[in-house]
Amino acid sequence: MVSVQAPATVLVTGANGFLGLYIVKQLLEGGYTVRGTVRSVSKGEWIKNKFSAYGSHIDYTIVEDITKTGAFNEAVKGVDAVVHAASPVSDNLDGTYEEIYVPAVKGAESIFNSLRSSPTVKRVVMTSSFVAMMEPHEPGFTYDETVWNNNATKLVKENPQGLPGAMYYLAAKTDAERTAWNFYNAHKPDLNWDLVTLAPPCIFNPILQDEPNFSTSLAYRNAFLEKAENLADGHAGFWIDVRDAATAHVLSLQKPKAGGERIFITGGAFKWQDLREELIKRDVPGVLAERIPGDDKYDIPDLTKCANILGMKYRSLGDSVLGSISSYQRSQEKK
Ligand code: NAP
């Protein structure tokens, strides 16, 4: 049974991203050594500097183009485990098939091919997303790990050009995760490692990087700027605190039972109205007070697997969202 414990060395792809940085932070705090992949020397040096207290326990490898065959060959050499978090997440989830879908899916193909004959890697944890489970349903539907977003895959397959950018993101995350499972199932007898995929929904809390990421900007926009009518009946879905999402990645390396599992992780269901109310309760000035119209039906997360395998406990929505808003505002003040 696999359990990757400190002082193991873990490769984290997308190490300079919002979630990637928290995963790196928690791994270092837990006594692991981390090799991060980034796209440039300046991003790598920035990370080394940020975590300089950990000295030689933090290093980086440049992977300029994750879609290239063999792109990760050097990066995976000698590591004990991999967390694959890199994927395009643009602001507003806009972008084209080539910008969003191709790097996500080809990037997954590339890293799994590089891992095919790794003699050292024991576990691979891939950051998927709740959007890979977000098959359209009536509000009140119970989501568990058996649900796949076949709708987005089908739409993008039928029409790879001209769809809204968000649809490419939905299909990208779904098909990147499918790529991972298809590869794993096809090659399992020859692999030294097992696979875990994690499906986090909208991620909140403060950023460690300088520029706000997609979900931080989204929280700000929907609290302070977006007209209520534009959010009407839109059930926001589910959320998770970034620290909890990072912890789930670390636990997925450590828990023997996680091997071979797809796991949905979330702090719960929410609506944008809840986000506004949590901020108003905390006396945050300027939050739009106009009530967002809509029913009171929430989707339901089935967290059985997550509880049984990872034993996760989650932070509260209000504290998490407050972190997002404060750090978004700080990042704008610095400009
Ligand atoms: P982020 O801050 O934008 O980080 C994304 C990371 O991926 C960055 O390191 C970025 O590198 C890298 N990346 C993006 N496109 C790339 C490409 N074409 N080639 C190589 N690297 C690329 O986003 P995040 O929110 O932390 O997301 C991290 C992971 O969590 C992603 O897999 C995302 O799908 C997943 N996720 C996020 C949320 C959310 O609400 N934020 C929810 C569910 C799942 P650069 O800095 O060089 O661009």
CSV table of N, CA, C and O in Angstrom, one decimal, residues 44-110:
chain,number,residue,atom,x,y,z
A,44,GLY,N,10.5,30.8,-11.3
A,44,GLY,CA,11.1,29.8,-10.5
A,44,GLY,C,11.9,30.5,-9.3
A,44,GLY,O,11.8,30.1,-8.2
A,45,GLU,N,12.6,31.6,-9.7
A,45,GLU,CA,13.4,32.3,-8.7
A,45,GLU,C,12.4,33.0,-7.7
A,45,GLU,O,12.7,33.1,-6.5
A,46,TRP,N,11.3,33.4,-8.2
A,46,TRP,CA,10.3,34.0,-7.3
A,46,TRP,C,9.8,33.0,-6.2
A,46,TRP,O,9.8,33.4,-5.0
A,47,ILE,N,9.6,31.8,-6.6
A,47,ILE,CA,9.2,30.8,-5.7
A,47,ILE,C,10.3,30.5,-4.7
A,47,ILE,O,10.1,30.3,-3.5
A,48,LYS,N,11.5,30.3,-5.2
A,48,LYS,CA,12.6,30.0,-4.3
A,48,LYS,C,12.8,31.1,-3.3
A,48,LYS,O,13.1,30.8,-2.1
A,49,ASN,N,12.6,32.3,-3.7
A,49,ASN,CA,12.8,33.4,-2.8
A,49,ASN,C,11.6,33.4,-1.8
A,49,ASN,O,11.9,33.6,-0.6
A,50,LYS,N,10.4,33.1,-2.2
A,50,LYS,CA,9.3,33.1,-1.3
A,50,LYS,C,9.4,32.1,-0.2
A,50,LYS,O,9.1,32.3,0.9
A,51,PHE,N,10.0,30.9,-0.6
A,51,PHE,CA,10.2,29.9,0.4
A,51,PHE,C,11.6,29.7,0.8
A,51,PHE,O,12.1,28.6,1.1
A,52,SER,N,12.4,30.8,0.8
A,52,SER,CA,13.8,30.7,1.0
A,52,SER,C,14.2,30.1,2.4
A,52,SER,O,15.2,29.5,2.6
A,53,ALA,N,13.2,30.2,3.3
A,53,ALA,CA,13.4,29.6,4.7
A,53,ALA,C,13.7,28.1,4.6
A,53,ALA,O,14.2,27.5,5.5
A,54,TYR,N,13.2,27.5,3.5
A,54,TYR,CA,13.3,26.0,3.4
A,54,TYR,C,14.6,25.6,2.6
A,54,TYR,O,14.8,24.4,2.4
A,55,GLY,N,15.4,26.6,2.3
A,55,GLY,CA,16.7,26.3,1.7
A,55,GLY,C,16.7,25.3,0.5
A,55,GLY,O,15.9,25.5,-0.4
A,56,SER,N,17.5,24.3,0.6
A,56,SER,CA,17.6,23.3,-0.5
A,56,SER,C,16.4,22.4,-0.6
A,56,SER,O,16.3,21.6,-1.5
A,57,HIS,N,15.4,22.5,0.3
A,57,HIS,CA,14.2,21.7,0.1
A,57,HIS,C,13.2,22.2,-0.9
A,57,HIS,O,12.2,21.6,-1.2
A,58,ILE,N,13.5,23.4,-1.5
A,58,ILE,CA,12.7,23.9,-2.6
A,58,ILE,C,13.5,24.2,-3.8
A,58,ILE,O,14.6,24.9,-3.7
A,59,ASP,N,13.1,23.7,-4.9
A,59,ASP,CA,13.8,24.0,-6.2
A,59,ASP,C,12.8,24.0,-7.3
A,59,ASP,O,11.6,23.6,-7.1
A,60,TYR,N,13.2,24.3,-8.5
A,60,TYR,CA,12.3,24.3,-9.6
A,60,TYR,C,12.9,23.8,-10.9
A,60,TYR,O,14.1,23.8,-11.0
A,61,THR,N,12.1,23.4,-11.8
A,61,THR,CA,12.5,23.0,-13.2
A,61,THR,C,11.6,23.8,-14.2
A,61,THR,O,10.4,23.9,-13.9
A,62,ILE,N,12.2,24.2,-15.2
A,62,ILE,CA,11.4,25.0,-16.2
A,62,ILE,C,10.8,24.0,-17.2
A,62,ILE,O,11.5,23.1,-17.8
A,63,VAL,N,9.5,24.1,-17.4
A,63,VAL,CA,8.8,23.3,-18.4
A,63,VAL,C,8.1,24.4,-19.2
A,63,VAL,O,7.0,24.8,-18.8
A,64,GLU,N,8.7,24.8,-20.3
A,64,GLU,CA,8.1,26.0,-21.1
A,64,GLU,C,6.8,25.6,-21.7
A,64,GLU,O,5.9,26.4,-21.7
A,65,ASP,N,6.8,24.4,-22.3
A,65,ASP,CA,5.6,24.1,-23.1
A,65,ASP,C,5.1,22.7,-22.7
A,65,ASP,O,5.7,21.7,-23.1
A,66,ILE,N,4.1,22.6,-21.9
A,66,ILE,CA,3.7,21.3,-21.3
A,66,ILE,C,3.1,20.4,-22.3
A,66,ILE,O,2.9,19.2,-22.1
A,67,THR,N,2.8,21.0,-23.5
A,67,THR,CA,2.1,20.1,-24.5
A,67,THR,C,3.1,19.3,-25.3
A,67,THR,O,2.7,18.4,-26.1
A,68,LYS,N,4.4,19.6,-25.2
A,68,LYS,CA,5.4,18.9,-26.0
A,68,LYS,C,5.6,17.5,-25.4
A,68,LYS,O,5.7,17.3,-24.2
A,69,THR,N,5.8,16.5,-26.3
A,69,THR,CA,6.1,15.2,-25.9
A,69,THR,C,7.5,15.2,-25.2
A,69,THR,O,8.4,15.8,-25.7
A,70,GLY,N,7.5,14.6,-24.0
A,70,GLY,CA,8.8,14.5,-23.2
A,70,GLY,C,9.0,15.8,-22.4
A,70,GLY,O,10.1,15.9,-21.8
A,71,ALA,N,8.0,16.7,-22.4
A,71,ALA,CA,8.2,18.0,-21.7
A,71,ALA,C,8.6,17.8,-20.2
A,71,ALA,O,9.3,18.5,-19.6
A,72,PHE,N,8.1,16.7,-19.6
A,72,PHE,CA,8.3,16.5,-18.2
A,72,PHE,C,9.4,15.4,-17.9
A,72,PHE,O,9.5,15.0,-16.7
A,73,ASN,N,10.0,14.9,-18.9
A,73,ASN,CA,11.0,13.9,-18.7
A,73,ASN,C,12.0,14.2,-17.7
A,73,ASN,O,12.3,13.4,-16.8
A,74,GLU,N,12.6,15.4,-17.7
A,74,GLU,CA,13.6,15.8,-16.7
A,74,GLU,C,13.0,16.1,-15.4
A,74,GLU,O,13.5,15.6,-14.3
A,75,ALA,N,11.8,16.7,-15.4
A,75,ALA,CA,11.2,17.1,-14.2
A,75,ALA,C,10.8,16.0,-13.3
A,75,ALA,O,10.9,16.0,-12.0
A,76,VAL,N,10.4,14.8,-13.8
A,76,VAL,CA,10.0,13.7,-13.0
A,76,VAL,C,11.1,12.8,-12.5
A,76,VAL,O,10.9,12.0,-11.6
A,77,LYS,N,12.3,13.1,-13.0
A,77,LYS,CA,13.5,12.2,-12.6
A,77,LYS,C,13.7,12.2,-11.1
A,77,LYS,O,14.0,13.3,-10.6
A,78,GLY,N,13.7,11.1,-10.5
A,78,GLY,CA,14.1,10.9,-9.1
A,78,GLY,C,13.1,11.3,-8.1
A,78,GLY,O,13.3,11.2,-6.9
A,79,VAL,N,11.9,11.9,-8.5
A,79,VAL,CA,11.0,12.3,-7.4
A,79,VAL,C,10.1,11.1,-7.0
A,79,VAL,O,10.0,10.1,-7.7
A,80,ASP,N,9.6,11.2,-5.7
A,80,ASP,CA,8.8,10.1,-5.2
A,80,ASP,C,7.3,10.2,-5.5
A,80,ASP,O,6.6,9.2,-5.4
A,81,ALA,N,6.9,11.4,-5.8
A,81,ALA,CA,5.5,11.6,-6.1
A,81,ALA,C,5.3,12.8,-6.9
A,81,ALA,O,6.2,13.7,-7.0
A,82,VAL,N,4.1,12.9,-7.6
A,82,VAL,CA,3.8,14.1,-8.4
A,82,VAL,C,2.4,14.6,-8.1
A,82,VAL,O,1.5,13.9,-7.9
A,83,VAL,N,2.4,16.0,-8.0
A,83,VAL,CA,1.1,16.6,-7.9
A,83,VAL,C,1.0,17.4,-9.2
A,83,VAL,O,1.7,18.4,-9.4
A,84,HIS,N,0.0,17.1,-10.1
A,84,HIS,CA,-0.1,17.8,-11.4
A,84,HIS,C,-1.3,18.8,-11.2
A,84,HIS,O,-2.4,18.5,-11.4
A,85,ALA,N,-0.9,20.1,-11.0
A,85,ALA,CA,-1.9,21.1,-10.8
A,85,ALA,C,-1.9,22.1,-12.0
A,85,ALA,O,-2.9,22.9,-12.1
A,86,ALA,N,-0.9,22.1,-12.8
A,86,ALA,CA,-0.8,23.1,-13.9
A,86,ALA,C,-2.0,22.9,-14.9
A,86,ALA,O,-2.2,21.8,-15.4
A,87,SER,N,-2.6,23.9,-15.3
A,87,SER,CA,-3.7,23.9,-16.3
A,87,SER,C,-4.1,25.4,-16.5
A,87,SER,O,-4.1,26.2,-15.5
A,88,PRO,N,-4.5,25.8,-17.7
A,88,PRO,CA,-4.9,27.2,-17.9
A,88,PRO,C,-6.2,27.5,-17.2
A,88,PRO,O,-7.2,26.8,-17.4
A,89,VAL,N,-6.1,28.6,-16.4
A,89,VAL,CA,-7.4,29.1,-15.7
A,89,VAL,C,-7.4,30.6,-15.9
A,89,VAL,O,-6.8,31.3,-15.1
A,90,SER,N,-8.0,31.0,-17.0
A,90,SER,CA,-7.9,32.4,-17.3
A,90,SER,C,-9.0,33.2,-16.5
A,90,SER,O,-9.9,32.6,-16.0
A,91,ASP,N,-8.7,34.5,-16.4
A,91,ASP,CA,-9.7,35.3,-15.7
A,91,ASP,C,-11.0,35.3,-16.5
A,91,ASP,O,-11.0,35.3,-17.7
A,92,ASN,N,-12.1,35.1,-15.8
A,92,ASN,CA,-13.4,35.1,-16.5
A,92,ASN,C,-13.6,33.8,-17.2
A,92,ASN,O,-14.6,33.6,-18.0
A,93,LEU,N,-12.6,32.9,-17.1
A,93,LEU,CA,-12.6,31.6,-17.9
A,93,LEU,C,-12.8,31.8,-19.4
A,93,LEU,O,-13.4,31.0,-20.1
A,94,ASP,N,-12.3,33.0,-19.9
A,94,ASP,CA,-12.4,33.2,-21.3
A,94,ASP,C,-11.2,32.5,-22.0
A,94,ASP,O,-10.3,32.0,-21.4
A,95,GLY,N,-11.2,32.5,-23.3
A,95,GLY,CA,-10.1,31.8,-24.1
A,95,GLY,C,-10.7,30.9,-25.1
A,95,GLY,O,-11.9,30.6,-25.2
A,96,THR,N,-9.8,30.4,-26.0
A,96,THR,CA,-10.2,29.6,-27.1
A,96,THR,C,-9.8,28.1,-26.8
A,96,THR,O,-9.2,27.8,-25.9
A,97,TYR,N,-10.3,27.3,-27.8
A,97,TYR,CA,-9.9,25.8,-27.7
A,97,TYR,C,-8.4,25.7,-27.6
A,97,TYR,O,-7.9,24.9,-26.8
A,98,GLU,N,-7.7,26.4,-28.4
A,98,GLU,CA,-6.2,26.3,-28.5
A,98,GLU,C,-5.6,26.8,-27.2
A,98,GLU,O,-4.6,26.2,-26.7
A,99,GLU,N,-6.2,27.8,-26.6
A,99,GLU,CA,-5.6,28.4,-25.4
A,99,GLU,C,-5.9,27.6,-24.1
A,99,GLU,O,-5.1,27.5,-23.2
A,100,ILE,N,-7.1,27.0,-24.1
A,100,ILE,CA,-7.6,26.4,-22.8
A,100,ILE,C,-7.6,24.8,-22.9
A,100,ILE,O,-7.0,24.1,-22.1
A,101,TYR,N,-8.3,24.3,-23.9
A,101,TYR,CA,-8.5,22.9,-24.0
A,101,TYR,C,-7.2,22.1,-24.3
A,101,TYR,O,-6.8,21.2,-23.7
A,102,VAL,N,-6.5,22.6,-25.4
A,102,VAL,CA,-5.3,21.9,-25.9
A,102,VAL,C,-4.2,21.8,-24.8
A,102,VAL,O,-3.7,20.6,-24.5
A,103,PRO,N,-3.8,22.9,-24.1
A,103,PRO,CA,-2.7,22.7,-23.1
A,103,PRO,C,-3.2,21.8,-21.9
A,103,PRO,O,-2.3,21.0,-21.4
A,104,ALA,N,-4.4,21.9,-21.5
A,104,ALA,CA,-4.9,21.0,-20.4
A,104,ALA,C,-4.8,19.5,-20.8
A,104,ALA,O,-4.2,18.7,-20.0
A,105,VAL,N,-5.3,19.2,-21.9
A,105,VAL,CA,-5.4,17.8,-22.3
A,105,VAL,C,-4.1,17.2,-22.8
A,105,VAL,O,-3.6,16.2,-22.4
A,106,LYS,N,-3.4,18.0,-23.6
A,106,LYS,CA,-2.0,17.6,-24.1
A,106,LYS,C,-1.1,17.6,-22.9
A,106,LYS,O,-0.1,16.8,-22.9
A,107,GLY,N,-1.2,18.6,-22.0
A,107,GLY,CA,-0.3,18.6,-20.9
A,107,GLY,C,-0.5,17.3,-20.0
A,107,GLY,O,0.5,16.8,-19.5
A,108,ALA,N,-1.7,16.9,-19.9
A,108,ALA,CA,-2.0,15.6,-19.1
A,108,ALA,C,-1.3,14.4,-19.9
A,108,ALA,O,-0.6,13.6,-19.3
A,109,GLU,N,-1.5,14.4,-21.2
A,109,GLU,CA,-0.9,13.3,-22.0
A,109,GLU,C,0.6,13.3,-21.8
A,109,GLU,O,1.2,12.3,-21.6
A,110,SER,N,1.1,14.5,-21.8
A,110,SER,CA,2.6,14.6,-21.8
A,110,SER,C,3.1,14.2,-20.4
A,110,SER,O,4.1,13.4,-20.4
